[in-house]
Amino acid sequence: IERTGTKSLVDALRTKLGFPPEVFDGTVRPVIAAFAEFVQLLPASESHHHAQPGGLFTHAVEVINLALDLRRGQILPRGAPPEAIGEQAHRWTYAVFVAALLHGVGKPIADLRVVMRKGPAACEPWSPLAGSMLARGATSYRVEFTEPVSRHDELHRTLPVVLFNRFVPEAILGWLSTDCALVRELLSHLAGDTAAEKGVLHELVSRADVESVRRNLLTGSRVRFETARAVPLSTQLTEQRPKANDELRLDQPGANASGSETGGASSTAMSIGTVAPATEAEEFLEPVEEPMHAGMGTAKPAIQESPHVAPMLRSPVEPASIGAAKAVRPFGEGAPAAALRFMGWVQQGLASGELRFNESGALVHFVPEGMLLVSPRIFREFAKVHGEEGSGAAEADDEAQLGKGIQRQLLRAAWHVRANKNVNILTYQVVRGGRTLSQLSGVVIAEPARFVNPVPPMNPVLVRAAPIPRESVS
């Protein structure tokens, strides 16, 4: 908690939960301590939101606070008689706390490979299902970022349920279990079941998660692990953006782009504890820490910390050179600067909420093939404000030509999906109740996780259709 600077957020939870100090210290603090011990200083993502050391814990505490704020405006359980609401209210509040704490613990851990050191030379991979690193006898650890093909999706869904049973005291589990509907919804939410998406726990936690990510992308730390492969798009844009006063400002953190790869994983090794300073030939490992907080009872001695500075980034990442296209984008070598500016605008708009997605009238939709940019409307919106190159006001005198320039630049980046006969525009039918209501056409960006992470769910009403005859900008 001290390392992540989240003490004030943790302390605020007692008031938001409405528990007396002794109840809070016995039922909430131990769960937070167990979670902190488990996640250590792992990041919430490789290069998107909360990517700094300790980002996973910070993100979790933020989501808890935001979810409890939203819970204040809810009468839970919904539809229950007044006497049941009074009896069950604290149980539902505690369930919101647990659901928010564990909501995303599986994904970042499944996306990482952590190597533990148990002695001077003995190292082995950490298996989260086998217990915390401290419980496994580790004294330090190394973080590696894995390839998407090697990530464990099953662990993403399984781990939150396992940790729920492991972290929450038995007495509290028994207390919660008196409300069968609550426990059923909570476990369904933690397991990522589709049915849980209709429940209030999923609703509150999802809204809180989105808000935490949005705030971090706009104003959060730009620190990330030293060898994270994915380079934020905003970092790429820093060096090449225009210097004029009316420039398009895209220096906010958050856009996610693929980085160079030299193998199956990219590792970050660190030393802050008892490990001696490393030379170029040896590895640094992060010491395993056990959190200690007042009111938690007896705790094991914490590992001593030495003044050796970890070789991880403690300051913003140096901007990547746009000229080194292969190092930051495996697709579309030599992507035009205007295309990078446009995608930065899209990413920033999604993060701030200015660009809506997956709803009627939205300019962005997520489909099985990738991220659909509705054409020509989204390109016209960009060009109206930032011009065809993203460096000034609109230049086209002919309204019909507005947006074609920036669309052409985006297509030259070769990030998009092509239809048969190299058609650049894909068409989708809007289907509701088995009826086709309308059509949407646009440019579909493949592998949207390069720019948006996490990728939102697909729009269920859009179905791929044969391309309609139209002019294709090339």
PDB file of C-alpha atoms in Angstrom, residues 359-360 427-441 458-465:
ATOM      1  CA  GLU A 359     -24.593   1.819 -29.896  1.00  0.00           C
ATOM      2  CA  SER A 360     -26.974   3.411 -32.351  1.00  0.00           C
ATOM      3  CA  THR A 427     -20.297  -3.924 -44.797  1.00  0.00           C
ATOM      4  CA  TYR A 428     -22.387  -5.091 -41.835  1.00  0.00           C
ATOM      5  CA  GLN A 429     -26.122  -5.555 -41.438  1.00  0.00           C
ATOM      6  CA  VAL A 430     -27.917  -4.300 -38.336  1.00  0.00           C
ATOM      7  CA  VAL A 431     -30.074  -7.273 -37.320  1.00  0.00           C
ATOM      8  CA  ARG A 432     -32.622  -7.126 -34.511  1.00  0.00           C
ATOM      9  CA  GLY A 433     -35.236  -9.764 -33.806  1.00  0.00           C
ATOM     10  CA  GLY A 434     -34.243 -11.649 -36.938  1.00  0.00           C
ATOM     11  CA  ARG A 435     -34.894  -8.610 -39.154  1.00  0.00           C
ATOM     12  CA  THR A 436     -32.310  -6.575 -41.059  1.00  0.00           C
ATOM     13  CA  LEU A 437     -32.965  -2.940 -40.207  1.00  0.00           C
ATOM     14  CA  SER A 438     -30.070  -1.135 -41.868  1.00  0.00           C
ATOM     15  CA  GLN A 439     -26.437  -1.398 -42.942  1.00  0.00           C
ATOM     16  CA  LEU A 440     -23.142   0.042 -41.776  1.00  0.00           C
ATOM     17  CA  SER A 441     -19.978   0.206 -43.839  1.00  0.00           C
ATOM     18  CA  MET A 458     -18.486  -7.227 -29.941  1.00  0.00           C
ATOM     19  CA  ASN A 459     -21.680  -5.477 -30.992  1.00  0.00           C
ATOM     20  CA  PRO A 460     -24.176  -8.374 -31.100  1.00  0.00           C
ATOM     21  CA  VAL A 461     -26.506  -6.731 -33.644  1.00  0.00           C
ATOM     22  CA  LEU A 462     -23.903  -6.390 -36.412  1.00  0.00           C
ATOM     23  CA  VAL A 463     -23.583  -9.243 -38.909  1.00  0.00           C
ATOM     24  CA  ARG A 464     -21.014  -9.308 -41.725  1.00  0.00           C
ATOM     25  CA  ALA A 465     -22.580  -8.847 -45.154  1.00  0.00           C
TER      26      ALA A 465
END
